Tab-separated table of C-alpha atoms in Angstrom:
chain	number	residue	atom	x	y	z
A	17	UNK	CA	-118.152	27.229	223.315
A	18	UNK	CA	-118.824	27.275	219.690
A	19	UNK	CA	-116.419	25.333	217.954
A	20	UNK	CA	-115.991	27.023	215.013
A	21	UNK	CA	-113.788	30.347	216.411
A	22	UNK	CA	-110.219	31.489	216.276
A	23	UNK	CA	-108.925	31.024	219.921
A	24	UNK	CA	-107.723	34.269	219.878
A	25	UNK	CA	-109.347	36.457	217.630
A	26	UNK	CA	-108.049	39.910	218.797
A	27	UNK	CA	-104.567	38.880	217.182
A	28	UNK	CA	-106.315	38.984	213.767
A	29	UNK	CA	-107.963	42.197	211.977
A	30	UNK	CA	-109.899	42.443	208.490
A	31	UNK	CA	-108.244	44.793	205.919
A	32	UNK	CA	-111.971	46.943	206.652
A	33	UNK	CA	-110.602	47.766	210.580
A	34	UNK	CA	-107.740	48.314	209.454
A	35	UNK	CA	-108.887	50.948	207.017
A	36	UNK	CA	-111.080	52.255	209.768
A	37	UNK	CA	-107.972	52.895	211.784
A	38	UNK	CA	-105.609	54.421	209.628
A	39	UNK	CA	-105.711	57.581	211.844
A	40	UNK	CA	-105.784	56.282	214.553
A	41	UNK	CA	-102.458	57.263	217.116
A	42	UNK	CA	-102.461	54.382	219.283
A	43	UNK	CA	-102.053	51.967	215.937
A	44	UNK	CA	-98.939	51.364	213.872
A	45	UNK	CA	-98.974	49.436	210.678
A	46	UNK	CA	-95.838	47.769	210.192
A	47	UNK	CA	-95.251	46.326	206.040
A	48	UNK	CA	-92.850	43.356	205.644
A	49	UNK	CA	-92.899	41.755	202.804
A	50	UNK	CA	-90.514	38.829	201.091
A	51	UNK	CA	-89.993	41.139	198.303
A	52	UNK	CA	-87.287	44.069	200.016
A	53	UNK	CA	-89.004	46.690	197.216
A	54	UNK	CA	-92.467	45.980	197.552
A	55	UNK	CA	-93.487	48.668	200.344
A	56	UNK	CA	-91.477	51.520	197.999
A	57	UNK	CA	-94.396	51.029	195.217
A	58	UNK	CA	-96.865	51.874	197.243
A	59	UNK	CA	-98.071	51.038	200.848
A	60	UNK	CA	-100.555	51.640	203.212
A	61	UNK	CA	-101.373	54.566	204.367
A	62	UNK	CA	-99.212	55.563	207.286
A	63	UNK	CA	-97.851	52.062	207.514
A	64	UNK	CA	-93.589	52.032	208.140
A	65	UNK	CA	-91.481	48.993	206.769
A	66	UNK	CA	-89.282	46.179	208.338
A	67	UNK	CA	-87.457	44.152	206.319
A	68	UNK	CA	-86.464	40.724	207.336
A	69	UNK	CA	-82.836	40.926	206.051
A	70	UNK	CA	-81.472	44.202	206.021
A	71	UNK	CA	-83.447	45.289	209.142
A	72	UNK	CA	-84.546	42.299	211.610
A	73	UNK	CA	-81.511	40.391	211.377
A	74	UNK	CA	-78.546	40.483	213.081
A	75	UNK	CA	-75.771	42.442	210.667
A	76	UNK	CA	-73.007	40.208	211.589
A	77	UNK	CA	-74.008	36.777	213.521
A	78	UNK	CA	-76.792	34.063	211.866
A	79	UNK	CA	-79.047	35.936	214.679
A	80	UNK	CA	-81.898	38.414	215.410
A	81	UNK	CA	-80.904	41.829	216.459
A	82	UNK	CA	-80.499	41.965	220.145
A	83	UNK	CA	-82.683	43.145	222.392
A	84	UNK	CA	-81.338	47.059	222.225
A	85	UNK	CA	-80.963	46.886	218.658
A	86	UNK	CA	-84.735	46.239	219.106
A	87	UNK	CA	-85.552	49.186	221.182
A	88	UNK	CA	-83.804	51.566	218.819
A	89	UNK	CA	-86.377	49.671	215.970
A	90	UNK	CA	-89.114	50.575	217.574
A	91	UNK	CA	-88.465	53.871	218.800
A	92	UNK	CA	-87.043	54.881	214.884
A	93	UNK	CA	-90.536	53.320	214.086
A	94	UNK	CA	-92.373	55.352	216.369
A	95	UNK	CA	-93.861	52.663	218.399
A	96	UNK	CA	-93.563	52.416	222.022
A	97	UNK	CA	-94.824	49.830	224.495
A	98	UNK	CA	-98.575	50.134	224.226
A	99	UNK	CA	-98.886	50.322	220.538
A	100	UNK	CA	-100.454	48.137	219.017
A	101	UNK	CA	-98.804	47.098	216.040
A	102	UNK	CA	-100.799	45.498	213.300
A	103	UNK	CA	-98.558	43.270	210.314
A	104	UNK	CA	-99.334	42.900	206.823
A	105	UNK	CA	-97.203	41.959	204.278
A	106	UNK	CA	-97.156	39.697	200.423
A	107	UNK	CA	-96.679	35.871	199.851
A	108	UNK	CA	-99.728	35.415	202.241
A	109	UNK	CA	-98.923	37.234	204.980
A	110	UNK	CA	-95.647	34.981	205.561
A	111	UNK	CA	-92.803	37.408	206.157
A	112	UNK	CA	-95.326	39.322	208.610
A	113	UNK	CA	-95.495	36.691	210.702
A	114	UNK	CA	-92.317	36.172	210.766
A	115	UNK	CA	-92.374	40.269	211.812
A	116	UNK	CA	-94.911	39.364	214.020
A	117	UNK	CA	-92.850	36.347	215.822
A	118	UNK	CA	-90.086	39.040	216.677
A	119	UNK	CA	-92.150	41.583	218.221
A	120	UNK	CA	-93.616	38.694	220.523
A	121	UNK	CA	-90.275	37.146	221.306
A	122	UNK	CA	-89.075	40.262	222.624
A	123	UNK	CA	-92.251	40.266	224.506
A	124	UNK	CA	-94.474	43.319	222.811
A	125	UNK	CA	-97.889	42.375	223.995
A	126	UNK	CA	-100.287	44.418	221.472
A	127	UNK	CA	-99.948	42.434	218.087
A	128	UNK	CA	-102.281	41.817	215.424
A	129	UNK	CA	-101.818	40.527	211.961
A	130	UNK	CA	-103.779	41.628	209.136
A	131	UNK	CA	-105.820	38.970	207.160
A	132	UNK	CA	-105.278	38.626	203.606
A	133	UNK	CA	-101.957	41.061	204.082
A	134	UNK	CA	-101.117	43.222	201.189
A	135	UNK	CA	-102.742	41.355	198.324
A	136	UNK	CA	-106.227	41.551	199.950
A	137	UNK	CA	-105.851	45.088	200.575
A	138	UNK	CA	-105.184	45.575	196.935
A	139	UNK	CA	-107.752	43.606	195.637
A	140	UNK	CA	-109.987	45.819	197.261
A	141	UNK	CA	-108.822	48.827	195.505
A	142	UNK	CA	-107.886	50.174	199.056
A	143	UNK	CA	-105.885	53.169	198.887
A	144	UNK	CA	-101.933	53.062	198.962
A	145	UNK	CA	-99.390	55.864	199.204
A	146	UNK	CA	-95.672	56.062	197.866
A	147	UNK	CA	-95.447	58.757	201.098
A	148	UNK	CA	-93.007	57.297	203.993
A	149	UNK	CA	-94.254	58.635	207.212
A	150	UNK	CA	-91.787	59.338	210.219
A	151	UNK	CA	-92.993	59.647	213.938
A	152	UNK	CA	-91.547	61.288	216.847
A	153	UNK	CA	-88.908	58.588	218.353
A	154	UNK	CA	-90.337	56.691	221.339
A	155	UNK	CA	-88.414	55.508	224.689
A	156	UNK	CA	-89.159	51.670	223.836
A	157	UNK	CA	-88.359	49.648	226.230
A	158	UNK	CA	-87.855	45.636	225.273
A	159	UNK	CA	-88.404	42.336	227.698
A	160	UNK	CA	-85.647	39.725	227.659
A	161	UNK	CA	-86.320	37.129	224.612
A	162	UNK	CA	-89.189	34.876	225.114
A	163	UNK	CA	-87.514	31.619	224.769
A	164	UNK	CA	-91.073	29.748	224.677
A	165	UNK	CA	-91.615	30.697	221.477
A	166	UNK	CA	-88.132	30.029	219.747
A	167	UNK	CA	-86.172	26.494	219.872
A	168	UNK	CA	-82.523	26.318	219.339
A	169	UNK	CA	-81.196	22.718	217.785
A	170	UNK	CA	-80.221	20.855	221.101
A	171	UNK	CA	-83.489	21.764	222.286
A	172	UNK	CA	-84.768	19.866	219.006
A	173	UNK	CA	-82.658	17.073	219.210
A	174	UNK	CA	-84.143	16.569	222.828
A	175	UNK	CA	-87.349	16.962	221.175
A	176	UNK	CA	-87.119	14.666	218.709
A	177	UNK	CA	-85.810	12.375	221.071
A	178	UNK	CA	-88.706	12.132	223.380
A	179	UNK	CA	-91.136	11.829	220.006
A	180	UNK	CA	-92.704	14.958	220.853
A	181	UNK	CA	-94.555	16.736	217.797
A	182	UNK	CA	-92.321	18.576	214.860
A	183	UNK	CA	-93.938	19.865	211.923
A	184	UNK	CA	-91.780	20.365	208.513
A	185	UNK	CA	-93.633	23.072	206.853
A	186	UNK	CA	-91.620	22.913	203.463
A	187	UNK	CA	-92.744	21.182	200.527
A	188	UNK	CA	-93.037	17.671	199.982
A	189	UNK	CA	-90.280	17.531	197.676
A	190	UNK	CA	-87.979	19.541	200.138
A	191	UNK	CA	-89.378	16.603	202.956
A	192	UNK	CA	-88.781	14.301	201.156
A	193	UNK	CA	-85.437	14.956	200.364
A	194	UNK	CA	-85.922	15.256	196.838
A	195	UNK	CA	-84.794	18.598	196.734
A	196	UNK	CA	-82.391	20.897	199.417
A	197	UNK	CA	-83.430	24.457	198.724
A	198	UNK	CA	-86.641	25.761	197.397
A	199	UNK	CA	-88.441	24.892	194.395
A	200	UNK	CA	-86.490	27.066	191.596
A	201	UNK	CA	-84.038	28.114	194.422
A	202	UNK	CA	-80.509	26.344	192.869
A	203	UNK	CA	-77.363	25.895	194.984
A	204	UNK	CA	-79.481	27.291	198.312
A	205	UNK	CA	-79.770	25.263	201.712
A	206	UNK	CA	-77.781	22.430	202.879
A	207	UNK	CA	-75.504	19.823	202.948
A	208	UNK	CA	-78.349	16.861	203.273
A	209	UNK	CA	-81.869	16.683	202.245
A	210	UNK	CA	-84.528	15.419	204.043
A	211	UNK	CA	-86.143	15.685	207.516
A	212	UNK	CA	-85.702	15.776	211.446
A	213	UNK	CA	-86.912	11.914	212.190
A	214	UNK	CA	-90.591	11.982	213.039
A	215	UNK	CA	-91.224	15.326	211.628
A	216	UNK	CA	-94.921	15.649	210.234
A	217	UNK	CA	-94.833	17.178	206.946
A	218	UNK	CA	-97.767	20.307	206.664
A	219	UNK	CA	-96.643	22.528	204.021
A	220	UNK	CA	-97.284	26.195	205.428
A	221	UNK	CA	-99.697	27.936	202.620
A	222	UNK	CA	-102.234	24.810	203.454
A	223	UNK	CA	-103.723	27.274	206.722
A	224	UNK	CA	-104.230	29.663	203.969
A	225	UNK	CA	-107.275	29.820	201.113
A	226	UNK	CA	-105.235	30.738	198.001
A	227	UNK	CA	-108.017	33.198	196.546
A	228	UNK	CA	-107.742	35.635	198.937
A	229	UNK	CA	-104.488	34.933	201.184
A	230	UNK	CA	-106.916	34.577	204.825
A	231	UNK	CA	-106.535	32.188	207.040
A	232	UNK	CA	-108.931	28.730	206.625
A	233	UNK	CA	-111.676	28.777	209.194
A	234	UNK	CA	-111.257	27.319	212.660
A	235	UNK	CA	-112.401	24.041	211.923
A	236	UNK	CA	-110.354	23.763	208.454
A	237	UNK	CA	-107.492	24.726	210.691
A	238	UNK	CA	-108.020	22.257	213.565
A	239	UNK	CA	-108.467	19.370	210.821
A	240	UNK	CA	-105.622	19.923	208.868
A	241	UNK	CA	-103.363	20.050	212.226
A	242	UNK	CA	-105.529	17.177	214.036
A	243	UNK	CA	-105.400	14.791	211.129
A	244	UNK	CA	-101.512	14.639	211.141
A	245	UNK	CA	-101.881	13.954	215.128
A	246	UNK	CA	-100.954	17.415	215.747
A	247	UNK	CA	-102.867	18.389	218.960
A	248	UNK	CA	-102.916	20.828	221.823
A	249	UNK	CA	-101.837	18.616	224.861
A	250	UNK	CA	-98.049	18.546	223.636
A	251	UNK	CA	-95.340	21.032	223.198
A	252	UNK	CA	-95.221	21.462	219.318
A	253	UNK	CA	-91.784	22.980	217.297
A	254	UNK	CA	-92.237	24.165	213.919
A	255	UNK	CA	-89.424	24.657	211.351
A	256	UNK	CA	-89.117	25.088	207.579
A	257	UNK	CA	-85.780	26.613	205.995
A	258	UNK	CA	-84.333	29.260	207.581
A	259	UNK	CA	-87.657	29.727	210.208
A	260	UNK	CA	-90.172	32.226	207.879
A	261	UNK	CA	-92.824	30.059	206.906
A	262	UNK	CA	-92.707	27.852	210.082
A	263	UNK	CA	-93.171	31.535	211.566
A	264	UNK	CA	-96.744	31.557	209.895
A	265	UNK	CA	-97.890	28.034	210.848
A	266	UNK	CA	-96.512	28.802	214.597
A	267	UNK	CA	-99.060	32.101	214.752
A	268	UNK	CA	-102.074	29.625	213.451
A	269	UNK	CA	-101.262	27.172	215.970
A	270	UNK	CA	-100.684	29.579	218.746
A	271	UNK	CA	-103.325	32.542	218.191
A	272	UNK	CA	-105.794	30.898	215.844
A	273	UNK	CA	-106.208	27.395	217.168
A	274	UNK	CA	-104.710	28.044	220.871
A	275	UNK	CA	-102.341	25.489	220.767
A	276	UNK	CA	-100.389	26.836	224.570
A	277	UNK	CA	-97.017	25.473	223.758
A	278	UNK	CA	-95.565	26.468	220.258
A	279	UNK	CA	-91.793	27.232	219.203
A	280	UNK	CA	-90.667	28.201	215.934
A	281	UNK	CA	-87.329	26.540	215.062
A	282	UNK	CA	-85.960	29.476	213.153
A	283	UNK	CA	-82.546	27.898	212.798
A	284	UNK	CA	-84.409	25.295	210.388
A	285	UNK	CA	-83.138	22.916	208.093
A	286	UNK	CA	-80.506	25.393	206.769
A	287	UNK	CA	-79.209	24.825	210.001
A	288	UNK	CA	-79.944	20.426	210.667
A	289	UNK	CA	-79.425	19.408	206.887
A	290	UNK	CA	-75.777	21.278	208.122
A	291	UNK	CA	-75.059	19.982	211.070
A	292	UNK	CA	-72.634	17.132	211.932
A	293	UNK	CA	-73.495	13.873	213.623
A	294	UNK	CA	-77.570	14.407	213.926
A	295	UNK	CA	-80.047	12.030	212.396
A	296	UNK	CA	-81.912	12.637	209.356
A	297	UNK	CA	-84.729	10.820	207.651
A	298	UNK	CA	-85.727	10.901	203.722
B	22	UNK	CA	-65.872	40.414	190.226
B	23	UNK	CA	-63.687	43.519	189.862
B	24	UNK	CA	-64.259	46.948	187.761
B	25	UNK	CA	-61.500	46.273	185.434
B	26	UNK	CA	-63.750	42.752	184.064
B	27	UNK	CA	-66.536	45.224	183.455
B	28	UNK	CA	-64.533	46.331	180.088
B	29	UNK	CA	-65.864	42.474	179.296
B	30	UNK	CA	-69.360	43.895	179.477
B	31	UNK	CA	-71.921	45.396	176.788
B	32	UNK	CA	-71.387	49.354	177.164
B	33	UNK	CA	-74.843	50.049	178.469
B	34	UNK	CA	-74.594	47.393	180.988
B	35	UNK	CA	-70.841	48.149	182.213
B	36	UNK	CA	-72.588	51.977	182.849
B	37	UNK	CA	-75.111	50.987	185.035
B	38	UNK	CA	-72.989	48.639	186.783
B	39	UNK	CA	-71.026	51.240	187.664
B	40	UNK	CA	-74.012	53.413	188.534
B	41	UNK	CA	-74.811	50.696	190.961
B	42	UNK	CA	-71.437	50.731	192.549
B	43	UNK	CA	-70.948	54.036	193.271
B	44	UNK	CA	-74.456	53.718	195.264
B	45	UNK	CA	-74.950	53.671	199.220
B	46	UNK	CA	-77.169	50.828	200.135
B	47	UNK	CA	-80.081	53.345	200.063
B	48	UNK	CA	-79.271	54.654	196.809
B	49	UNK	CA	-79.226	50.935	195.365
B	50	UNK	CA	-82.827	50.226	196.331
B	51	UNK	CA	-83.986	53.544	194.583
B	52	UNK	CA	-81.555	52.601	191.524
B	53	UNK	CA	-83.244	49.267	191.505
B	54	UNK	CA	-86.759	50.401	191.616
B	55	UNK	CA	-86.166	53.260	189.319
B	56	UNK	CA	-85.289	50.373	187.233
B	57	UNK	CA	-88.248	48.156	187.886
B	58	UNK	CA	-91.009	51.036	186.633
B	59	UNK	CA	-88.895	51.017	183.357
B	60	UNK	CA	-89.529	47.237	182.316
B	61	UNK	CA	-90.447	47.530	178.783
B	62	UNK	CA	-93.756	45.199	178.358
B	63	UNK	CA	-93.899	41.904	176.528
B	64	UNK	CA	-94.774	43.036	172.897
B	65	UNK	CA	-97.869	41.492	171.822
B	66	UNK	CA	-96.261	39.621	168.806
B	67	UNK	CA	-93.995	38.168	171.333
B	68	UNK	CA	-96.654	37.310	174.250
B	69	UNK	CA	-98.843	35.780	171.498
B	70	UNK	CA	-96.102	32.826	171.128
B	71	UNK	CA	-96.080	31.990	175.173
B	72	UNK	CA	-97.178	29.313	176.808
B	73	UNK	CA	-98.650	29.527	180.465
B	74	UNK	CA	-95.924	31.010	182.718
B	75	UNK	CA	-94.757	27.756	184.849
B	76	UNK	CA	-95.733	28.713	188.029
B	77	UNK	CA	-93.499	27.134	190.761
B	78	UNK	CA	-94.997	26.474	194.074
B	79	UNK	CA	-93.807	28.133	197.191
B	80	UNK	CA	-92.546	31.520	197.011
B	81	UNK	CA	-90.879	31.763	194.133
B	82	UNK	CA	-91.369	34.611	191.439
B	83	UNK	CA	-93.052	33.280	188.527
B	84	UNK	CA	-90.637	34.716	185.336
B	85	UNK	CA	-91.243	34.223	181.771
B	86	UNK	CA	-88.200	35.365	179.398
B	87	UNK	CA	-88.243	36.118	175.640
B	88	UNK	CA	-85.864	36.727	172.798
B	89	UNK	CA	-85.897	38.596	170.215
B	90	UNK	CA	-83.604	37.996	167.073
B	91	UNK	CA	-82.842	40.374	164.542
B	92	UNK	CA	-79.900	40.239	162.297
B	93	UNK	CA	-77.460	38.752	164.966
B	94	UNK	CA	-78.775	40.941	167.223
B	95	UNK	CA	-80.796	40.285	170.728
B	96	UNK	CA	-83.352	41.812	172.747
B	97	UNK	CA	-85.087	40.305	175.625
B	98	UNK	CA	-88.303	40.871	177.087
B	99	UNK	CA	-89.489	39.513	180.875
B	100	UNK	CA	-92.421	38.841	182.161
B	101	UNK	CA	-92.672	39.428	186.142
B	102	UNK	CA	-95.944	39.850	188.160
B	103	UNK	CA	-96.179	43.918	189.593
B	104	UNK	CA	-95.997	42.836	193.226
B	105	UNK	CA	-92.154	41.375	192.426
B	106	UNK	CA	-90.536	44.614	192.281
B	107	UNK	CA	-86.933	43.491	192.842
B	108	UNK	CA	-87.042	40.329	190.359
B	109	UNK	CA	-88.725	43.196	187.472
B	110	UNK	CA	-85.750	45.961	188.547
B	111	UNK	CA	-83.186	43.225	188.063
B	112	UNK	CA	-84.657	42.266	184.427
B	113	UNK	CA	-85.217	45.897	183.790
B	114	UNK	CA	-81.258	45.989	184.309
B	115	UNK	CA	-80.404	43.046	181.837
B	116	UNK	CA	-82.808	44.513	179.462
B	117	UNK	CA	-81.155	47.379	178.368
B	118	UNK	CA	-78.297	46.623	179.329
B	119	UNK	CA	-78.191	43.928	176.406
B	120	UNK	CA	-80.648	45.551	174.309
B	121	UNK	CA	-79.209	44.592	170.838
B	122	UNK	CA	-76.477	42.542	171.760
B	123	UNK	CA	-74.735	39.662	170.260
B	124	UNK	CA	-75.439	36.022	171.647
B	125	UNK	CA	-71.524	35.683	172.143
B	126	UNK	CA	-71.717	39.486	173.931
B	127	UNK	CA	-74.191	37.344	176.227
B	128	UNK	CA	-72.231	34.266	176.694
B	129	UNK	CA	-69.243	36.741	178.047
B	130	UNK	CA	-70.906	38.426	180.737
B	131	UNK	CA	-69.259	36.693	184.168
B	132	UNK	CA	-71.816	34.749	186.611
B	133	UNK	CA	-70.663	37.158	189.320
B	134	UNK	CA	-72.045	40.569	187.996
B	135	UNK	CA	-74.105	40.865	191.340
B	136	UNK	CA	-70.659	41.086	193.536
B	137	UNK	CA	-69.962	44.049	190.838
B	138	UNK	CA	-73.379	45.459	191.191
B	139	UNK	CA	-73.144	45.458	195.448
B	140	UNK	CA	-76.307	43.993	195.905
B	141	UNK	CA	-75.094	41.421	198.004
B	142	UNK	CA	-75.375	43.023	200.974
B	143	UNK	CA	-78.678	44.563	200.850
B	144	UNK	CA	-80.366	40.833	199.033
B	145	UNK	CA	-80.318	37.796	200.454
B	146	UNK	CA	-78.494	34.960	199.159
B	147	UNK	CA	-81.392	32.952	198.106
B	148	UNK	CA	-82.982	35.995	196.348
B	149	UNK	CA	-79.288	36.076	194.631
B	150	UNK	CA	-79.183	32.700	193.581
B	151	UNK	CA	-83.219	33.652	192.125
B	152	UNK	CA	-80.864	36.418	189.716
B	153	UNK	CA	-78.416	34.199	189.240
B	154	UNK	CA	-80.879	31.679	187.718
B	155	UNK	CA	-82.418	34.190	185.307
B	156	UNK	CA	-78.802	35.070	183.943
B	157	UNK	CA	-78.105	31.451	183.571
B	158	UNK	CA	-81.408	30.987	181.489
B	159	UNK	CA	-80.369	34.134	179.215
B	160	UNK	CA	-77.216	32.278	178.732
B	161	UNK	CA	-78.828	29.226	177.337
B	162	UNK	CA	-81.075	31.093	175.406
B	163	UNK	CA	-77.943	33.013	173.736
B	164	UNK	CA	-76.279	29.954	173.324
B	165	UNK	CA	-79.655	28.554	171.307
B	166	UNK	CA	-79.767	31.996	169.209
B	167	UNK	CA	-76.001	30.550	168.227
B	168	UNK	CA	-77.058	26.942	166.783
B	169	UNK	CA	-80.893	27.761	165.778
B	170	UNK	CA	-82.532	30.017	162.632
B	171	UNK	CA	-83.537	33.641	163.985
B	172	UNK	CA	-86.902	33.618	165.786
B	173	UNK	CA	-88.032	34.491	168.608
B	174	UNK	CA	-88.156	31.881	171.588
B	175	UNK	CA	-90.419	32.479	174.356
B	176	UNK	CA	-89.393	30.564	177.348
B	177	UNK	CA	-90.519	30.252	180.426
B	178	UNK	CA	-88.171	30.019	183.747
């Protein structure tokens, strides 16, 4: 087996299939982007919206929506159970993985993320379209949450516990403790700055070449992870903030490098740098 | 924030505040992006005096702010890439709504103008806070448009 191959390469498309497809009925391009505006200039062809606040999370509860506010998504969305639904989105593709993460934790199996996202497609001089396209509802019909994929904070302390892998994906100063929100994000995040103990610090964007927002070849990939003893045999939980960019680094480990045991930590360190009585390290 | 603090506000920017609040989420998002297609660009005598744009890593929105001083009177211009349509619709807003304002016109406006606008529940806090910053930073340029000889002061955020 050549080395030097995404594990799972049907979860990833070019921008040139996807313009190949843009007809195509049994496909549905799905834009999410960081910025809530972005798909109103001008989108893909064909290609519907989420948005990760006002649309994939819960209106009331720090939560998803449920698993019937789901179904109603998709069938508004005009997807049903064997679409498959290809992501694409700005900021590198991050808040379509995060779109991407959903789908797959309530257990749709035909996913695909586009490489390079929106800003590749652009570059290109690839059409776009201010049109918003509705489809005839579907009957979608969800699975029960895929827990595998999604760790909730006892589950982490246990984790951490037993010394089993965590990877902060935030920036070093943010690791470090240096700073508790973003860079150029005042007043956001938590109570304590820092890290959960024994967390491996891999800031997200490094699985991504900056030029052109793909994802770094298979062996770029599998060195970045390796070298920070980040390997396949152990269960691995990911977390950054509030669970977006860990969302990205989760898909490389899972789809691109094959990694079999992957959460996301979505509750992140808005949720740890909160909470009372667990251990921290700067 | 209530209505009645809008009589605080600049004319202009009391109007579209209240344009926003009469607005359905929906109707926000096409206010807001209405708004973004009408930034004015950075004029050229302006641009000429700016550094590099500080880019910040991560996510954040790279913005670049400049003042222009004329006989008391303000005017700012923003720099914000195309592909951050929200950050551009929000400095669209602040852009005529203080076009040729006084610095202590500036200084008055409350940090809460969001709550006022009804954005919060259709932007998330940390995109918020982003607005908040860029309000802030007006404010300190204002304040510097108090103490310093008119020029114009290209800044980046």
């Amino acid at each position: 087996m050549s080395e030097n191959r995404y594990a799972y390469p049907e979860y990833l498309v070019e921008t040139t299939w996807v313009a190949e497809h843009l007809e195509d009925p049994s496909i549905r391009l799905v834009e999410s982007n960081e910025d809530p505006l972005l798909y109103e200039t001008g989108h893909i062809p064909g290609a519907v919206k989420v948005d990760w606040f006002t649309t994939l999370q819960h209106p009331l509860r720090r939560d998803f929506i449920d698993q019937f506010e789901f179904e109603t998504l998709c069938s508004r969305l005009g997807i049903s159970n064997d679409t498959t639904v290809v992501f694409y989105g700005d900021k590198h593709n991050w808040f379509a993985c995060y779109a991407f993460w959903l789908f797959a934790y309530y257990g749709h199996e035909h996913l695909k993320i586009m490489n390079g996202g929106r800003a590749k497609w652009v570059a290109e001089g690839r059409p776009l379209t201010r049109d918003i396209p509705t489809y005839p509802p579907t009957q979608y019909r969800a699975k029960p949450p895929d827990t595998s994929i999604r760790a909730f904070r006892d589950e982490v302390l246990r984790h951490m516990e037993q010394r089993l892998p965590l990877i902060d994906v935030r920036s070093p100063q943010e690791y470090s403790g240096e700073l508790l929100h973003m860079p150029g994000y005042p007043q956001e995040g938590a109570q304590r700055g820092g890290h959960i103990p024994g967390a491996v610090n891999i800031p997200w964007a490094q699985a991504v070449t900056p030029e052109n927002s793909t994802f770094k070849s298979p062996d770029e990939l599998r060195t970045l992870f390796e070298s920070h003893g980040i390997t396949p045999d152990k269960e691995i939980i990911a977390y950054c903030r509030i669970g977006e960019r860990s969302s990205l680094t989760w898909f490389v480990l899972k789809y691109l490098l094959g990694y079999p045991r992957v959460k996301n930590y979505d509750g992140s360190w808005t949720e740890w740098g909160n909470l009372v009585n667990v251990p921290i390290e700067k | 924030m209530s209505i009645d603090s809008l009589s605080v506000l600049p004319p202009r920017l009391a109007e579209i505040l209240e344009t926003f609040g009469l607005s359905d989420p929906q109707g926000k998002m096409e206010l807001l992006l209405e708004f973004a297609e009408s930034l004015l660009p950075i004029p050229e005598e302006l641009a000429d005096l700016a550094g590099q744009p500080e880019l910040v890593p991560e996510c954040m929105t790279p913005v670049t702010v400049y003042m222009h001083q004329h006989e008391g009177r303000l005017r700012f211009y923003f720099g914000v890439p195309p592909e951050a349509p929200t950050i551009r619709g929000y400095a669209a807003i602040l852009q005529q709504g203080l076009w040729d304002v006084t610095p202590n016109e500036v200084l008055q406006i409350p940090e809460d103008l969001y709550s006022a606008m009804g954005l919060l529940h259709i932007l998330t806090p940390q995109r918020v806070n982003g607005l908040i910053a860029i309000l802030a930073h007006i404010k300190r340029l204002a304040t510097q448009a108090l103490t310093l000889p008119p020029a114009s002061h290209p800044t980046n955020l």
